[in-house]
XYZ file of C-alpha atoms in Angstrom:
771
model
C 75.374 -5.833 9.738
C 72.850 -6.386 12.514
C 73.670 -7.511 16.026
C 71.958 -10.847 15.376
C 74.014 -11.568 12.271
C 77.208 -10.405 14.007
C 76.602 -12.946 16.761
C 75.713 -15.684 14.278
C 79.024 -15.190 12.495
C 81.226 -15.300 15.624
C 84.163 -17.712 15.591
C 86.985 -18.472 18.015
C 90.572 -17.710 17.106
C 93.954 -16.988 18.718
C 96.953 -14.707 18.148
C 99.567 -17.387 18.819
C 100.380 -20.529 20.777
C 103.283 -21.820 22.912
C 106.140 -23.055 20.735
C 108.102 -25.473 22.880
C 105.962 -28.613 22.883
C 104.639 -30.400 25.931
C 108.030 -31.985 26.637
C 110.074 -28.956 25.469
C 110.932 -30.873 22.324
C 111.907 -27.682 20.505
C 114.451 -26.706 23.164
C 116.030 -30.155 23.038
C 116.202 -30.194 19.244
C 117.726 -26.700 18.955
C 120.306 -27.248 21.678
C 121.091 -30.621 20.113
C 121.676 -28.838 16.819
C 123.974 -26.323 18.489
C 125.913 -29.170 20.087
C 126.226 -31.091 16.816
C 124.037 -33.971 17.997
C 120.978 -33.107 15.869
C 121.079 -32.517 12.117
C 119.440 -29.450 10.595
C 116.888 -31.637 8.841
C 115.912 -33.292 12.124
C 115.574 -29.917 13.848
C 113.302 -28.596 11.103
C 111.258 -31.809 11.168
C 110.734 -31.427 14.922
C 109.619 -27.846 14.364
C 107.126 -28.929 11.705
C 105.734 -31.648 13.987
C 105.237 -29.112 16.760
C 103.409 -26.732 14.453
C 101.055 -29.512 13.384
C 100.458 -30.438 17.014
C 99.742 -26.833 17.975
C 97.213 -26.321 15.198
C 95.489 -29.578 16.022
C 95.315 -28.711 19.715
C 93.701 -25.392 18.854
C 91.259 -27.066 16.487
C 90.414 -29.747 19.049
C 89.686 -26.974 21.549
C 87.154 -25.479 19.159
C 89.240 -22.745 17.556
C 88.008 -22.337 13.984
C 90.816 -20.122 12.640
C 94.416 -20.939 13.645
C 97.397 -18.571 13.536
C 100.454 -19.320 11.419
C 103.833 -17.612 11.448
C 103.793 -17.234 15.239
C 106.020 -20.303 15.612
C 109.737 -19.501 15.868
C 113.042 -21.264 16.331
C 114.169 -18.378 18.545
C 112.140 -15.149 18.352
C 109.339 -13.774 16.177
C 110.924 -10.297 15.940
C 114.125 -11.894 14.660
C 111.952 -13.801 12.167
C 110.586 -10.442 11.010
C 114.113 -9.120 10.579
C 114.791 -12.062 8.266
C 111.457 -11.629 6.479
C 112.212 -7.983 5.624
C 115.890 -8.608 4.866
C 117.259 -6.288 7.566
C 120.341 -8.448 8.233
C 123.109 -6.514 10.007
C 126.297 -6.304 7.899
C 128.328 -8.278 10.446
C 125.919 -11.216 10.102
C 125.465 -11.077 6.335
C 128.235 -13.527 5.460
C 126.997 -16.071 8.007
C 123.417 -15.785 6.753
C 124.470 -16.083 3.114
C 126.685 -19.089 3.866
C 124.125 -20.989 5.940
C 120.775 -19.299 6.681
C 120.087 -21.448 9.756
C 123.497 -20.912 11.347
C 123.330 -17.248 10.361
C 119.940 -16.958 12.052
C 121.365 -18.348 15.274
C 124.439 -16.112 14.958
C 122.122 -13.099 14.998
C 120.319 -14.556 18.010
C 123.232 -15.589 20.204
C 126.423 -14.664 18.406
C 129.457 -16.837 17.905
C 133.166 -16.424 18.423
C 133.397 -14.254 15.308
C 130.365 -11.941 15.609
C 128.346 -10.429 18.423
C 124.585 -11.060 18.507
C 121.776 -8.566 18.258
C 120.834 -6.787 21.455
C 118.109 -8.491 23.462
C 115.461 -6.774 25.585
C 112.000 -7.354 27.037
C 108.890 -7.558 24.859
C 106.863 -4.664 26.268
C 105.980 -5.443 29.908
C 106.397 -9.227 29.685
C 109.250 -11.554 30.624
C 109.667 -12.575 26.996
C 112.870 -11.249 25.353
C 113.082 -10.222 21.710
C 116.072 -9.508 19.468
C 116.275 -5.783 18.757
C 116.498 -4.873 15.048
C 119.530 -2.748 14.115
C 118.732 -0.185 11.439
C 120.333 2.850 9.887
C 120.031 5.263 6.982
C 121.776 2.732 4.738
C 119.500 -0.201 5.605
C 118.127 -1.877 2.497
C 115.019 -4.022 2.976
C 114.158 -7.039 0.826
C 111.190 -9.377 1.170
C 111.873 -12.953 2.211
C 108.428 -14.599 2.428
C 109.652 -18.207 2.656
C 108.846 -18.834 6.326
C 105.477 -17.075 6.352
C 104.329 -18.706 3.113
C 105.697 -22.143 4.004
C 103.950 -22.314 7.368
C 100.682 -21.054 5.882
C 100.783 -23.798 3.259
C 101.464 -26.410 5.930
C 98.333 -25.395 7.830
C 96.146 -25.194 4.736
C 97.259 -28.628 3.554
C 96.196 -30.006 6.942
C 92.731 -28.576 6.396
C 92.868 -25.686 8.845
C 91.433 -22.229 8.253
C 94.622 -20.257 8.836
C 95.576 -16.621 9.398
C 99.256 -15.645 9.058
C 100.555 -13.343 11.805
C 103.364 -10.836 11.232
C 104.859 -8.090 13.376
C 103.431 -4.910 11.853
C 105.715 -2.420 10.099
C 105.170 0.421 12.563
C 105.868 -1.715 15.634
C 108.891 -3.284 13.939
C 110.452 0.122 13.360
C 109.498 1.486 16.776
C 111.167 -1.519 18.427
C 114.379 -1.049 16.437
C 117.538 0.795 17.505
C 120.187 2.657 15.539
C 122.778 0.190 14.271
C 126.332 0.362 15.652
C 128.069 3.393 14.213
C 124.805 5.199 13.468
C 124.149 8.390 15.405
C 121.959 7.901 18.457
C 119.417 10.433 17.240
C 118.561 8.358 14.146
C 114.903 7.325 14.239
C 114.171 3.997 12.529
C 110.555 5.063 11.919
C 111.932 7.335 9.177
C 112.485 4.142 7.154
C 108.745 3.440 6.949
C 108.347 4.434 3.293
C 111.242 2.140 2.437
C 109.756 -0.758 4.412
C 106.138 -0.626 3.233
C 106.814 -1.991 -0.274
C 108.431 -5.022 1.373
C 105.311 -5.634 3.433
C 103.265 -5.212 0.250
C 105.301 -8.008 -1.315
C 104.871 -10.237 1.747
C 101.122 -9.675 1.708
C 100.893 -10.433 -2.026
C 102.838 -13.680 -1.577
C 100.604 -14.739 1.312
C 97.475 -13.999 -0.694
C 98.825 -16.042 -3.580
C 99.496 -18.912 -1.156
C 95.882 -18.915 0.003
C 95.651 -16.441 2.888
C 92.190 -14.906 3.217
C 93.320 -12.789 6.176
C 96.718 -11.632 7.468
C 97.198 -10.278 10.973
C 99.661 -7.412 11.460
C 100.565 -6.971 15.133
C 100.975 -3.368 16.273
C 101.339 -3.540 20.072
C 103.698 -0.535 20.065
C 100.647 1.622 19.405
C 99.276 0.952 22.905
C 102.134 3.048 24.297
C 102.171 6.839 24.419
C 102.941 7.901 20.852
C 103.817 11.246 19.310
C 101.636 12.843 16.640
C 104.361 12.025 14.102
C 104.272 8.339 15.062
C 100.475 8.246 14.869
C 100.678 9.897 11.454
C 103.156 7.218 10.407
C 100.671 4.528 11.484
C 97.890 6.228 9.527
C 100.106 6.465 6.455
C 101.232 2.841 6.748
C 97.724 1.425 6.827
C 96.414 3.844 4.257
C 99.065 2.512 1.886
C 98.773 -1.161 2.817
C 95.000 -0.960 2.883
C 95.003 0.582 -0.578
C 96.844 -2.329 -2.160
C 94.906 -4.381 -4.672
C 96.896 -7.630 -4.437
C 96.473 -8.356 -0.775
C 94.445 -10.446 1.675
C 92.091 -8.873 4.171
C 94.001 -7.122 6.941
C 93.480 -7.561 10.680
C 95.530 -5.058 12.686
C 96.090 -6.330 16.244
C 97.051 -4.628 19.493
C 97.325 -5.975 23.033
C 98.692 -5.388 26.552
C 96.935 -2.024 27.033
C 94.383 0.364 25.559
C 95.043 1.797 22.123
C 94.058 5.284 23.186
C 94.961 7.904 20.578
C 95.800 5.199 18.028
C 92.310 3.656 18.108
C 90.593 6.229 15.864
C 93.610 6.129 13.551
C 93.233 2.390 12.995
C 89.457 2.457 13.060
C 89.468 4.873 10.112
C 92.162 2.985 8.190
C 91.117 1.061 5.045
C 91.611 -2.326 6.694
C 88.977 -4.978 7.249
C 89.406 -5.637 10.949
C 90.969 -4.840 14.312
C 91.945 -7.131 17.176
C 91.698 -5.412 20.562
C 92.522 -6.409 24.115
C 89.645 -5.969 26.604
C 91.399 -7.274 29.757
C 93.122 -5.411 32.587
C 93.963 -1.793 31.706
C 92.915 -2.535 28.117
C 89.300 -2.840 29.271
C 89.186 0.898 28.522
C 89.173 -0.073 24.831
C 85.436 -0.765 25.153
C 84.565 2.822 26.043
C 87.139 4.185 23.593
C 85.738 2.065 20.774
C 82.234 3.340 21.406
C 83.517 6.928 21.485
C 85.257 6.370 18.149
C 81.997 5.243 16.519
C 82.795 1.528 16.574
C 83.840 -0.522 13.574
C 80.740 -0.604 11.378
C 81.048 -3.250 8.690
C 84.403 -4.446 10.002
C 85.654 -7.487 11.868
C 86.508 -7.149 15.567
C 88.553 -9.870 17.248
C 87.725 -9.319 20.910
C 90.442 -10.352 23.364
C 88.237 -10.949 26.407
C 90.357 -13.775 27.887
C 93.573 -12.801 29.663
C 96.322 -14.339 27.535
C 99.046 -13.572 30.082
C 97.712 -15.095 33.277
C 96.485 -18.549 34.218
C 93.194 -17.957 36.030
C 89.895 -19.154 34.585
C 87.887 -16.539 32.762
C 84.725 -15.038 34.206
C 82.604 -16.271 31.317
C 79.464 -14.330 32.198
C 81.411 -11.082 32.503
C 83.053 -11.739 29.136
C 79.711 -12.522 27.531
C 78.388 -9.183 28.777
C 81.374 -7.408 27.210
C 80.883 -9.299 23.966
C 77.195 -8.453 23.906
C 78.077 -4.759 24.076
C 80.674 -5.183 21.342
C 78.132 -6.799 19.026
C 76.583 -3.396 18.572
C 79.908 -1.788 17.686
C 81.240 -3.953 14.843
C 80.146 -5.824 11.760
C 81.445 -9.145 13.085
C 82.710 -9.999 16.576
C 85.042 -12.955 17.016
C 86.456 -14.212 20.301
C 90.096 -14.694 21.276
C 92.538 -14.486 24.150
C 93.881 -10.965 24.614
C 97.303 -11.736 23.094
C 99.436 -14.672 21.981
C 99.264 -17.638 24.344
C 103.060 -17.724 24.148
C 103.025 -16.226 27.668
C 101.269 -19.133 29.421
C 102.011 -22.877 29.730
C 100.413 -25.369 27.385
C 97.977 -27.494 29.378
C 96.720 -27.274 32.959
C 95.471 -30.861 32.690
C 99.087 -32.008 32.875
C 99.375 -30.688 36.461
C 98.388 -33.853 38.312
C 100.013 -32.834 41.631
C 98.054 -29.631 42.248
C 95.203 -29.709 44.766
C 92.054 -30.421 42.724
C 90.322 -27.480 44.400
C 93.015 -25.145 43.050
C 93.322 -26.925 39.708
C 89.769 -25.899 38.833
C 90.884 -22.242 39.037
C 93.567 -22.651 36.352
C 93.448 -22.178 32.576
C 96.594 -22.618 30.461
C 96.809 -22.261 26.672
C 94.595 -25.236 25.774
C 91.994 -24.208 28.330
C 92.023 -20.586 27.164
C 91.477 -21.723 23.597
C 88.521 -23.751 24.887
C 87.153 -20.709 26.720
C 87.305 -18.685 23.496
C 85.439 -21.428 21.659
C 82.837 -21.649 24.407
C 82.230 -17.887 24.365
C 81.942 -17.877 20.577
C 79.399 -20.686 20.831
C 77.480 -18.724 23.436
C 77.356 -15.749 21.065
C 76.194 -17.859 18.136
C 73.689 -20.087 19.889
C 72.734 -18.144 23.016
C 73.661 -18.747 26.639
C 71.120 -21.557 26.868
C 73.476 -23.689 24.787
C 76.225 -23.414 27.406
C 74.208 -23.445 30.638
C 76.171 -26.280 32.235
C 79.524 -24.716 31.388
C 78.461 -21.366 32.814
C 77.337 -23.034 36.045
C 80.663 -24.843 36.397
C 82.497 -21.594 35.743
C 80.511 -19.764 38.424
C 81.308 -22.536 40.903
C 85.016 -22.353 40.121
C 85.121 -18.596 40.572
C 83.219 -18.834 43.869
C 85.543 -21.584 45.101
C 88.546 -19.361 44.615
C 86.942 -16.241 46.074
C 85.870 -18.059 49.251
C 88.917 -20.282 49.771
C 90.947 -19.928 53.002
C 94.025 -20.452 50.821
C 93.698 -16.921 49.494
C 93.537 -15.020 52.811
C 95.728 -15.128 55.942
C 94.606 -12.558 58.554
C 98.017 -12.533 60.267
C 99.812 -11.697 57.023
C 97.345 -8.938 56.238
C 97.655 -7.423 59.719
C 101.431 -7.386 59.482
C 101.344 -5.712 56.071
C 98.915 -3.081 57.348
C 101.292 -2.247 60.219
C 104.226 -1.250 57.965
C 105.459 2.319 58.595
C 107.577 4.714 56.557
C 110.525 4.018 58.868
C 110.367 0.344 57.862
C 111.048 1.343 54.255
C 114.185 3.457 54.803
C 117.744 2.576 55.816
C 118.619 4.129 59.159
C 121.764 5.797 57.745
C 122.313 7.785 54.524
C 124.405 6.233 51.782
C 127.701 8.136 52.467
C 127.706 6.857 56.047
C 126.898 3.340 54.893
C 129.560 3.396 52.186
C 132.286 4.334 54.651
C 131.247 1.565 57.038
C 131.018 -1.011 54.255
C 134.411 -0.145 52.773
C 135.994 -0.474 56.208
C 134.360 -3.854 56.786
C 134.988 -5.371 53.346
C 138.400 -3.915 52.459
C 137.923 -4.451 48.737
C 140.362 -3.260 46.044
C 139.581 -0.681 43.378
C 137.333 -2.175 40.669
C 136.214 -5.143 42.791
C 135.256 -8.250 40.877
C 132.249 -10.496 41.450
C 129.634 -12.520 39.601
C 125.872 -12.103 39.618
C 125.067 -15.266 41.557
C 124.644 -18.545 39.736
C 127.336 -20.787 38.251
C 126.786 -23.398 35.515
C 123.889 -25.743 36.124
C 125.566 -28.842 34.767
C 123.883 -32.017 33.594
C 125.120 -33.675 36.778
C 123.375 -31.073 38.952
C 120.112 -31.321 37.050
C 120.307 -35.123 37.208
C 120.836 -35.020 40.978
C 117.791 -32.766 41.388
C 115.704 -35.082 39.189
C 116.952 -38.113 41.149
C 115.893 -36.485 44.423
C 112.434 -35.683 43.049
C 112.033 -39.237 41.729
C 113.236 -40.811 44.978
C 116.341 -42.373 43.430
C 118.524 -40.606 46.018
C 117.641 -39.361 49.509
C 118.017 -35.863 50.943
C 121.423 -36.499 52.617
C 122.884 -37.807 49.356
C 121.532 -34.798 47.490
C 122.938 -32.457 50.125
C 126.340 -34.112 49.820
C 126.320 -33.605 46.047
C 125.355 -29.943 46.346
C 127.969 -29.276 49.020
C 130.631 -30.754 46.760
C 129.561 -28.339 44.019
C 129.658 -25.369 46.408
C 133.175 -26.347 47.491
C 134.287 -26.515 43.859
C 132.696 -23.174 42.984
C 134.144 -21.356 45.988
C 137.612 -22.827 45.419
C 137.492 -21.859 41.760
C 136.533 -18.265 42.539
C 139.369 -17.940 45.043
C 141.844 -19.310 42.506
C 140.483 -17.054 39.758
C 140.992 -14.008 41.948
C 137.413 -12.815 42.373
C 136.929 -10.451 45.285
C 133.328 -11.055 46.362
C 132.224 -14.653 45.959
C 128.939 -16.507 45.570
C 128.037 -20.057 46.475
C 126.906 -20.758 42.891
C 123.284 -21.726 43.644
C 123.572 -25.411 42.627
C 120.562 -26.294 44.768
C 118.273 -23.761 43.042
C 116.047 -24.715 40.142
C 115.089 -21.117 39.265
C 115.564 -17.737 40.905
C 111.823 -17.320 41.531
C 110.609 -20.893 41.789
C 113.211 -21.779 44.438
C 111.810 -19.183 46.821
C 108.193 -19.711 45.820
C 108.460 -23.352 46.859
C 109.439 -22.223 50.368
C 106.806 -19.523 50.852
C 103.183 -20.039 51.779
C 100.692 -18.787 49.210
C 102.708 -19.947 46.188
C 102.141 -23.046 44.080
C 104.700 -24.693 41.802
C 103.866 -26.507 38.580
C 105.635 -29.527 37.118
C 104.981 -28.856 33.443
C 104.174 -25.144 33.320
C 107.061 -24.122 31.057
C 107.011 -20.696 29.428
C 109.570 -19.279 26.988
C 111.730 -16.465 28.330
C 114.078 -16.251 25.334
C 115.427 -18.644 22.744
C 115.757 -22.037 24.402
C 115.477 -20.616 27.908
C 112.216 -21.769 29.494
C 111.010 -21.114 33.025
C 108.187 -22.460 35.148
C 106.557 -19.404 36.713
C 105.007 -20.326 40.041
C 101.397 -19.489 40.762
C 100.783 -16.825 43.402
C 97.468 -18.005 44.775
C 97.240 -16.697 48.347
C 98.743 -14.508 51.056
C 102.523 -14.799 51.433
C 104.596 -15.659 54.492
C 107.955 -17.307 55.224
C 107.663 -20.386 57.465
C 111.440 -20.790 57.873
C 114.796 -19.378 56.647
C 115.370 -20.192 52.992
C 119.060 -19.530 52.251
C 120.982 -19.073 55.478
C 122.128 -22.696 55.679
C 123.680 -22.659 52.207
C 125.206 -19.224 52.777
C 126.745 -20.310 56.063
C 128.261 -23.405 54.465
C 129.840 -21.377 51.661
C 131.130 -18.592 53.903
C 132.750 -21.205 56.123
C 134.932 -22.265 53.173
C 136.620 -18.892 52.567
C 137.880 -15.720 54.208
C 136.555 -13.641 51.308
C 133.042 -12.219 51.540
C 130.280 -14.381 50.083
C 127.074 -12.737 48.906
C 123.737 -13.809 50.229
C 121.485 -14.166 47.168
C 117.767 -13.398 47.045
C 115.145 -12.478 44.437
C 113.364 -9.178 44.986
C 109.637 -8.666 45.570
C 108.801 -7.111 42.188
C 110.566 -9.905 40.318
C 108.852 -12.503 42.516
C 105.575 -11.046 41.229
C 106.579 -10.359 37.629
C 107.978 -13.831 37.028
C 105.037 -15.578 38.640
C 101.442 -15.863 37.598
C 100.225 -13.264 40.027
C 96.857 -13.201 41.730
C 94.348 -10.882 40.105
C 91.995 -10.529 43.067
C 93.897 -7.771 44.905
C 96.173 -4.854 43.975
C 99.721 -5.806 43.011
C 101.032 -3.349 45.604
C 99.416 -5.368 48.391
C 100.958 -8.602 47.144
C 104.381 -6.950 46.741
C 104.300 -5.766 50.344
C 103.579 -9.283 51.585
C 106.501 -10.711 49.603
C 108.774 -7.876 50.766
C 108.051 -8.639 54.408
C 108.956 -12.287 53.908
C 112.206 -11.299 52.201
C 112.987 -8.765 54.931
C 113.060 -11.615 57.436
C 115.502 -13.492 55.203
C 117.813 -10.502 54.739
C 117.997 -9.931 58.484
C 118.690 -13.619 59.092
C 121.492 -13.605 56.510
C 123.107 -10.663 58.260
C 122.777 -12.476 61.585
C 124.767 -15.472 60.293
C 127.580 -13.268 58.977
C 126.635 -11.967 55.538
C 128.422 -8.684 54.866
C 126.941 -8.502 51.360
C 123.342 -9.388 50.422
C 122.139 -9.167 46.827
C 118.404 -8.773 46.182
C 117.845 -9.046 42.444
C 115.192 -6.948 40.694
C 115.620 -7.646 36.966
C 111.882 -7.243 36.447
C 111.588 -3.695 37.810
C 111.783 -2.168 34.325
C 109.787 -4.829 32.493
C 106.795 -4.393 34.793
C 106.698 -0.650 34.157
C 103.223 0.224 32.838
C 103.135 0.882 29.117
C 101.293 4.166 29.602
C 103.179 6.995 31.315
C 100.176 8.059 33.394
C 100.235 4.763 35.321
C 103.969 4.737 36.016
C 104.344 6.960 39.096
C 101.982 4.834 41.172
C 103.703 1.619 40.081
C 107.219 2.903 40.777
C 106.154 4.188 44.182
C 104.993 0.790 45.438
C 107.700 -1.156 43.600
C 110.592 0.820 45.083
C 108.931 0.850 48.489
C 108.691 -2.955 48.381
C 112.416 -3.265 47.626
C 113.349 -0.884 50.442
C 111.024 -2.706 52.820
C 112.834 -5.952 52.011
C 116.322 -4.482 52.459
C 116.163 -1.746 55.102
C 116.374 -3.846 58.245
C 120.173 -4.240 58.223
C 123.126 -2.364 59.739
C 125.038 0.376 57.953
C 128.042 -1.897 57.278
C 125.970 -4.552 55.487
C 126.176 -3.858 51.772
C 122.964 -4.297 49.782
C 123.365 -5.153 46.101
C 120.708 -5.429 43.426
C 120.816 -6.592 39.817
C 118.897 -5.810 36.627
C 119.333 -7.085 33.092
C 118.062 -6.909 29.509
C 115.794 -3.898 29.651
C 115.747 -0.253 28.629
C 116.746 1.481 31.858
C 116.452 5.111 30.813
C 112.798 5.385 31.846
C 113.467 4.275 35.439
C 116.642 6.105 36.438
C 114.868 7.954 39.246
C 113.406 4.684 40.484
C 116.835 3.008 40.464
C 118.009 5.783 42.761
C 114.899 5.326 44.924
C 115.825 1.687 45.565
C 118.696 3.010 47.710
C 120.815 -0.083 47.056
C 124.501 0.347 47.826
C 125.597 -1.402 44.608
C 123.667 -2.113 41.413
C 124.849 -4.424 38.636
C 123.273 -4.135 35.202
C 123.453 -5.661 31.729
C 125.662 -3.434 29.580
C 127.564 -5.535 27.034
C 125.087 -5.778 24.150
C 124.088 -2.150 24.674
C 127.769 -1.098 24.579
C 127.858 0.336 28.103
C 125.024 2.803 27.392
C 123.641 2.385 30.891
C 126.801 3.779 32.485
C 126.311 7.053 30.676
C 122.600 7.060 31.549
C 123.373 6.597 35.235
C 126.011 9.312 35.161
C 123.669 11.654 33.344
C 121.038 11.072 36.024
C 123.566 11.853 38.771
C 123.417 8.353 40.266
C 125.573 8.551 43.424
C 126.187 4.930 44.388
C 128.317 2.031 43.185
C 127.646 0.378 39.821
C 128.647 -2.861 38.110
C 127.852 -2.551 34.382
C 128.389 -5.983 32.843
C 131.399 -6.710 30.633
C 130.511 -10.265 29.570
C 127.339 -11.136 27.634
C 126.393 -14.432 29.228
C 123.544 -15.071 26.792
C 126.063 -15.663 24.010
C 128.573 -18.523 23.712
C 131.288 -15.975 22.850
C 134.225 -15.803 25.245
C 135.227 -12.150 25.587
C 138.908 -11.350 25.335
C 140.689 -9.348 27.991
C 140.973 -6.494 25.502
C 137.198 -6.490 24.976
C 136.581 -6.371 28.721
C 139.148 -3.586 29.117
C 137.488 -1.603 26.339
C 134.077 -1.880 27.970
C 135.502 -0.962 31.368
C 137.185 2.100 29.906
C 133.794 3.163 28.576
C 132.350 2.611 32.025
C 135.137 4.610 33.652
C 134.435 7.490 31.304
C 131.079 7.846 33.056
C 131.577 6.423 36.559
C 134.549 7.066 38.893
C 136.761 4.070 39.558
C 135.936 4.279 43.267
C 132.319 3.393 42.415
C 132.807 0.889 39.568
C 132.514 -2.883 39.939
C 133.502 -5.546 37.405
C 131.056 -8.384 36.717
C 129.210 -10.343 34.002
C 125.868 -9.168 32.650
C 123.849 -11.832 34.450
C 124.039 -15.193 36.211
C 126.023 -18.054 34.706
C 123.596 -20.979 35.073
C 123.105 -21.321 31.288
C 126.822 -21.363 30.464
C 129.255 -24.282 30.454
C 132.309 -24.504 32.672
C 134.977 -24.109 29.934
C 133.559 -20.785 28.669
C 132.864 -19.661 32.245
C 136.470 -20.176 33.275
C 137.852 -18.488 30.158
C 135.472 -15.532 30.384
C 136.023 -14.907 34.080
C 139.771 -15.031 33.512
C 139.352 -12.239 30.957
C 137.186 -10.276 33.370
C 139.624 -10.547 36.281
C 142.618 -9.812 34.065
C 140.917 -6.685 32.729
C 140.220 -5.448 36.248
C 143.841 -6.021 37.272
C 145.191 -4.218 34.211
C 143.076 -1.178 34.871
C 143.895 -1.183 38.593
C 147.576 -1.083 37.729
C 146.972 1.638 35.184
C 144.997 3.732 37.665
C 147.586 3.182 40.392
C 150.433 4.204 38.053
């Protein structure tokens, strides 16, 4: 096909769209269902309404082909587990009895069964449910969801393309099921799984699908020859089917590298590639591979993970080059728009100068449509839009908001000594133990306590002006008093103030730092019904005033037990924000670290003996390609040490991480030089304790013994069992007892019951060790 005809055929499309609804209607309906206030039929009707709204929004933005199947009640990987029939045995009865309740039992567990493990989706803050597979796994096609949602879209008159997690990625994301040997490789089940995908594809074709998209983002990671051969075999078999739609194999988040020629040669009709960030290398790689003659290329030239407007002229230049490399070139964001908020137009409180720099999901869909139009009709057809885009880009580049000379000078003056504690860990540990006087197996929590309806209402009332600041302060102080008194009564050793005044662990600090912007409606799904509003990191960062010392001082004044000062670390402040893309991440991290360093020192000055600086995003932000990891880990660990190294030897620095695969960053965890680290360990059955021991980790560790993302209340026996597993790897002198994560999403009844189990388990084992 000629370049001219390739351009003439260009359309706009998307890989996926935010699920929650503008007012988070999906969250409210699901949680209402869990609480018994919303019937199943009403929940499913809300979901259907949201799907219709999403498709219409895409169509109104100019997207000619909408995705289906990307919508989920909890997680699209869990949906794939259902679609291929890979239900764990412990959940089978629940699924057979009531598929909806069984689905949620897999997602979050119940009092009878534990949920699937949850971890981060590649290097994003989205969490997926990890498939559990073993040699005895039997797959069976369940096409109901995929077919039903396709039919909904077609009946509404949309050109629709179903999207499924591809078979290779599904298996590479899976883990050995409980009881299966750790060396079992789920990818060995590929030949068993492919016939199930063949059935799904046949059913979708019969329902009217012209194309089906199979997402294979796992192939952008470093893959072994055996895994690449598995991918080649998978698409040779699926591509050779006769009863199937056309296949579009999609990748995103990084360059395909060695997998690109494998997929380019496969008997499929199209590829979707990311051309943003590190994935820009796909352009050169595609040319080296001989392009995709006669095939469809969906070009992801719009960053689907960040919120800045696209450089339309730069994207058009990329697309013009791609026209010579493929039969047809279509335009799309780089990945699903699940990772950005819905509509920047809803942000009425943002400075209009800054608002013109922002593009959320609806705007990104419009950018894709505009670029496709420019390809079809020529740039003359979009002259006004290109001029407005140039003006917006120039406004941002030249704005004084983005640059603060004083901040930059301070960051440039940082020395190696600023990034190292003055004393080695053994000296610090002795001083800290003398100061704190804690028992063996000290107990604590991660930071937050339940964010009740009353607390959220008080915060909303303050924002709306229904109560004044003194009244709000009085309400928050009452909550702190209750939380501190409860912890003393429960027998916890190191307390927290409960964070009632905090809306989110990143947003709370972002709202007090220069250079950050907060949104009112910028909700993004983190997992299930947990949505966050990532702040926008628009300019240079500084701290105008202390952020937490007042609340810490109030809480510490209520008790003789140590209270932790609670902060969010520099890497997480970046990872859980929409970060600026006009300077290296390392430079931004250093600015944030310097602001946090001031806060840590101020906390110590007002009496904090323990300061926790959370870095749950350290692992998730790890580059997908191994070659880029050393540089990232160097600046990330330096930023943490810069934030925490200004204190005395007897001030104990804690950090926290959760819901990630930690094995790849064990050296980096050591490089943080924190005195105590707490980590998620319950769903992964205390694996991390063994990993830390195997890496020779020398400091104190708190592997979690209560999965706070499940409504299950652990028994004392369960907590004891997990602690015994921890003690098998870590000496009692270095083991802490804590939940997996903060408690803001839990209710008070389960919090009390679970913490009682945790404290009782610690006491039982102390007595056992003493005897």
